[in-house]
């Protein structure tokens, strides 16, 4: 599998969502052509919990970012990666976003920063901005927007 061709991964990204619109949560972002996955790095309030992720075999004694990279390295295809991420995140809709189910999937730019906003309709939305210079533009081009 090739990074930026089969998948993208960003060690840091900031997520906002309709359930807690005033909070930004730091996550590790993994994307394939079919899914966007948020792997939370910090617990914020009751909405994001890390217990499942910290106890997973890929994360024993390493950071969240290193654990995600281990999981990616053991995936032979993007489909394997998707299955592994869905299992890791327990198919929780806070973390697992299937692109074809989204009513809206758009990037918006402001001062060189690009934010992906996904919506299932109504007031159910989530947005993510990868951290780091040029990362958001890289993510935007991966999804062809």
mmCIF file of C-alpha atoms in Angstrom:
data_model
loop_
_atom_site.group_PDB
_atom_site.id
_atom_site.type_symbol
_atom_site.label_atom_id
_atom_site.label_comp_id
_atom_site.label_asym_id
_atom_site.label_seq_id
_atom_site.Cartn_x
_atom_site.Cartn_y
_atom_site.Cartn_z
ATOM 1 C CA UNK A 1 0.000 0.000 0.000
ATOM 2 C CA UNK A 2 1.188 3.482 -0.858
ATOM 3 C CA UNK A 3 0.620 6.494 1.381
ATOM 4 C CA UNK A 4 -1.171 9.357 -0.426
ATOM 5 C CA UNK A 5 -2.311 6.889 -3.085
ATOM 6 C CA UNK A 6 -4.201 4.146 -1.191
ATOM 7 C CA UNK A 7 -4.557 5.947 2.144
ATOM 8 C CA UNK A 8 -3.626 9.087 4.037
ATOM 9 C CA UNK A 9 -2.608 9.388 7.668
ATOM 10 C CA UNK A 10 -2.077 12.511 9.744
ATOM 11 C CA UNK A 11 -0.606 12.371 13.256
ATOM 12 C CA UNK A 12 -2.632 15.350 14.296
ATOM 13 C CA UNK A 13 -5.976 16.714 13.268
ATOM 14 C CA UNK A 14 -8.596 18.822 14.948
ATOM 15 C CA UNK A 15 -12.165 17.571 14.933
ATOM 16 C CA UNK A 16 -15.326 19.476 15.691
ATOM 17 C CA UNK A 17 -18.818 18.011 15.552
ATOM 18 C CA UNK A 18 -22.454 18.875 16.009
ATOM 19 C CA UNK A 19 -22.627 17.163 19.407
ATOM 20 C CA UNK A 20 -19.930 19.435 20.902
ATOM 21 C CA UNK A 21 -19.556 22.345 18.468
ATOM 22 C CA UNK A 22 -17.403 24.480 20.780
ATOM 23 C CA UNK A 23 -14.756 21.801 21.445
ATOM 24 C CA UNK A 24 -11.844 20.849 19.231
ATOM 25 C CA UNK A 25 -10.572 17.335 19.821
ATOM 26 C CA UNK A 26 -7.058 16.283 18.827
ATOM 27 C CA UNK A 27 -7.130 13.071 16.780
ATOM 28 C CA UNK A 28 -4.985 10.986 14.483
ATOM 29 C CA UNK A 29 -6.731 10.978 11.082
ATOM 30 C CA UNK A 30 -6.681 7.999 8.708
ATOM 31 C CA UNK A 31 -8.444 8.146 5.352
ATOM 32 C CA UNK A 32 -9.059 5.747 2.507
ATOM 33 C CA UNK A 33 -11.094 6.411 -0.616
ATOM 34 C CA UNK A 34 -14.159 4.972 1.194
ATOM 35 C CA UNK A 35 -13.722 6.038 4.833
ATOM 36 C CA UNK A 36 -12.417 8.713 7.186
ATOM 37 C CA UNK A 37 -11.355 7.479 10.639
ATOM 38 C CA UNK A 38 -10.709 9.587 13.731
ATOM 39 C CA UNK A 39 -8.470 7.974 16.362
ATOM 40 C CA UNK A 40 -8.823 10.204 19.448
ATOM 41 C CA UNK A 41 -5.579 11.082 21.210
ATOM 42 C CA UNK A 42 -7.069 12.743 24.281
ATOM 43 C CA UNK A 43 -10.248 12.288 26.238
ATOM 44 C CA UNK A 44 -12.402 15.414 26.193
ATOM 45 C CA UNK A 45 -15.604 15.339 28.194
ATOM 46 C CA UNK A 46 -17.783 12.252 28.158
ATOM 47 C CA UNK A 47 -18.166 12.101 24.388
ATOM 48 C CA UNK A 48 -14.680 10.851 23.479
ATOM 49 C CA UNK A 49 -13.332 7.874 25.416
ATOM 50 C CA UNK A 50 -9.961 6.256 24.840
ATOM 51 C CA UNK A 51 -10.278 3.077 26.924
ATOM 52 C CA UNK A 52 -10.799 0.739 23.956
ATOM 53 C CA UNK A 53 -7.923 2.170 21.955
ATOM 54 C CA UNK A 54 -5.325 2.283 24.737
ATOM 55 C CA UNK A 55 -5.806 -1.381 25.548
ATOM 56 C CA UNK A 56 -5.555 -2.626 21.935
ATOM 57 C CA UNK A 57 -2.487 -4.751 21.029
ATOM 58 C CA UNK A 58 -1.141 -2.198 18.530
ATOM 59 C CA UNK A 59 -0.920 0.477 21.245
ATOM 60 C CA UNK A 60 0.925 -1.416 24.004
ATOM 61 C CA UNK A 61 3.790 0.780 25.150
ATOM 62 C CA UNK A 62 3.621 3.193 22.188
ATOM 63 C CA UNK A 63 1.867 6.425 21.312
ATOM 64 C CA UNK A 64 -1.458 6.531 19.487
ATOM 65 C CA UNK A 65 0.347 7.687 16.326
ATOM 66 C CA UNK A 66 2.823 4.773 16.441
ATOM 67 C CA UNK A 67 0.004 2.297 17.080
ATOM 68 C CA UNK A 68 -1.892 3.573 14.043
ATOM 69 C CA UNK A 69 1.236 3.255 11.893
ATOM 70 C CA UNK A 70 1.714 -0.342 13.116
ATOM 71 C CA UNK A 71 -1.861 -1.158 12.165
ATOM 72 C CA UNK A 72 -1.374 0.395 8.717
ATOM 73 C CA UNK A 73 1.895 -1.495 8.133
ATOM 74 C CA UNK A 74 0.130 -4.813 8.766
ATOM 75 C CA UNK A 75 -2.619 -4.053 6.241
ATOM 76 C CA UNK A 76 -2.017 -5.476 2.752
ATOM 77 C CA UNK A 77 -4.829 -3.571 0.999
ATOM 78 C CA UNK A 78 -6.967 -0.487 1.661
ATOM 79 C CA UNK A 79 -9.877 -2.883 2.378
ATOM 80 C CA UNK A 80 -7.797 -4.643 5.069
ATOM 81 C CA UNK A 81 -6.983 -1.265 6.580
ATOM 82 C CA UNK A 82 -10.672 -0.302 6.593
ATOM 83 C CA UNK A 83 -11.651 -3.574 8.304
ATOM 84 C CA UNK A 84 -8.905 -3.154 10.913
ATOM 85 C CA UNK A 85 -9.849 0.447 11.650
ATOM 86 C CA UNK A 86 -13.559 -0.386 11.887
ATOM 87 C CA UNK A 87 -12.773 -3.213 14.331
ATOM 88 C CA UNK A 88 -10.398 -1.014 16.356
ATOM 89 C CA UNK A 89 -12.921 1.818 16.625
ATOM 90 C CA UNK A 90 -15.829 -0.620 17.167
ATOM 91 C CA UNK A 91 -17.679 0.827 14.145
ATOM 92 C CA UNK A 92 -18.610 3.822 16.316
ATOM 93 C CA UNK A 93 -20.094 6.623 14.196
ATOM 94 C CA UNK A 94 -18.148 9.221 16.202
ATOM 95 C CA UNK A 95 -14.925 7.777 14.775
ATOM 96 C CA UNK A 96 -15.876 5.882 11.588
ATOM 97 C CA UNK A 97 -17.265 7.909 8.683
ATOM 98 C CA UNK A 98 -18.232 6.096 5.496
ATOM 99 C CA UNK A 99 -17.948 8.621 2.693
ATOM 100 C CA UNK A 100 -20.751 7.286 0.481
ATOM 101 C CA UNK A 101 -23.251 7.648 3.358
ATOM 102 C CA UNK A 102 -22.481 11.350 3.771
ATOM 103 C CA UNK A 103 -25.010 13.739 2.302
ATOM 104 C CA UNK A 104 -22.298 16.377 2.156
ATOM 105 C CA UNK A 105 -18.527 15.867 1.812
ATOM 106 C CA UNK A 106 -16.802 19.169 1.085
ATOM 107 C CA UNK A 107 -13.541 20.912 1.742
ATOM 108 C CA UNK A 108 -13.505 24.584 2.591
ATOM 109 C CA UNK A 109 -10.407 26.726 2.616
ATOM 110 C CA UNK A 110 -9.527 29.793 4.662
ATOM 111 C CA UNK A 111 -6.077 31.429 4.734
ATOM 112 C CA UNK A 112 -4.411 28.330 3.288
ATOM 113 C CA UNK A 113 -6.031 25.918 5.750
ATOM 114 C CA UNK A 114 -8.500 23.382 4.347
ATOM 115 C CA UNK A 115 -11.203 21.820 6.501
ATOM 116 C CA UNK A 116 -13.224 18.779 5.514
ATOM 117 C CA UNK A 117 -16.848 19.016 6.579
ATOM 118 C CA UNK A 118 -19.059 15.926 6.401
ATOM 119 C CA UNK A 119 -22.762 15.884 7.082
ATOM 120 C CA UNK A 120 -25.316 13.119 7.376
ATOM 121 C CA UNK A 121 -28.041 15.729 7.020
ATOM 122 C CA UNK A 122 -29.812 18.054 9.393
ATOM 123 C CA UNK A 123 -27.652 19.042 12.332
ATOM 124 C CA UNK A 124 -25.485 15.901 12.293
ATOM 125 C CA UNK A 125 -22.055 17.052 11.053
ATOM 126 C CA UNK A 126 -18.372 16.575 11.690
ATOM 127 C CA UNK A 127 -15.342 18.507 10.459
ATOM 128 C CA UNK A 128 -11.613 17.792 10.537
ATOM 129 C CA UNK A 129 -8.506 19.826 9.746
ATOM 130 C CA UNK A 130 -5.207 17.936 9.555
ATOM 131 C CA UNK A 131 -2.446 19.712 11.468
ATOM 132 C CA UNK A 132 0.868 20.619 9.870
ATOM 133 C CA UNK A 133 1.964 22.752 6.968
ATOM 134 C CA UNK A 134 0.438 21.597 3.677
ATOM 135 C CA UNK A 135 -1.323 18.578 5.224
ATOM 136 C CA UNK A 136 -4.863 19.852 4.682
ATOM 137 C CA UNK A 137 -4.133 20.638 1.017
ATOM 138 C CA UNK A 138 -2.624 17.144 0.640
ATOM 139 C CA UNK A 139 -5.771 15.578 2.098
ATOM 140 C CA UNK A 140 -7.953 17.647 -0.198
ATOM 141 C CA UNK A 141 -6.063 16.462 -3.288
ATOM 142 C CA UNK A 142 -6.246 12.808 -2.088
ATOM 143 C CA UNK A 143 -10.049 13.108 -2.236
ATOM 144 C CA UNK A 144 -9.943 14.924 -5.577
ATOM 145 C CA UNK A 145 -11.380 18.243 -4.446
#
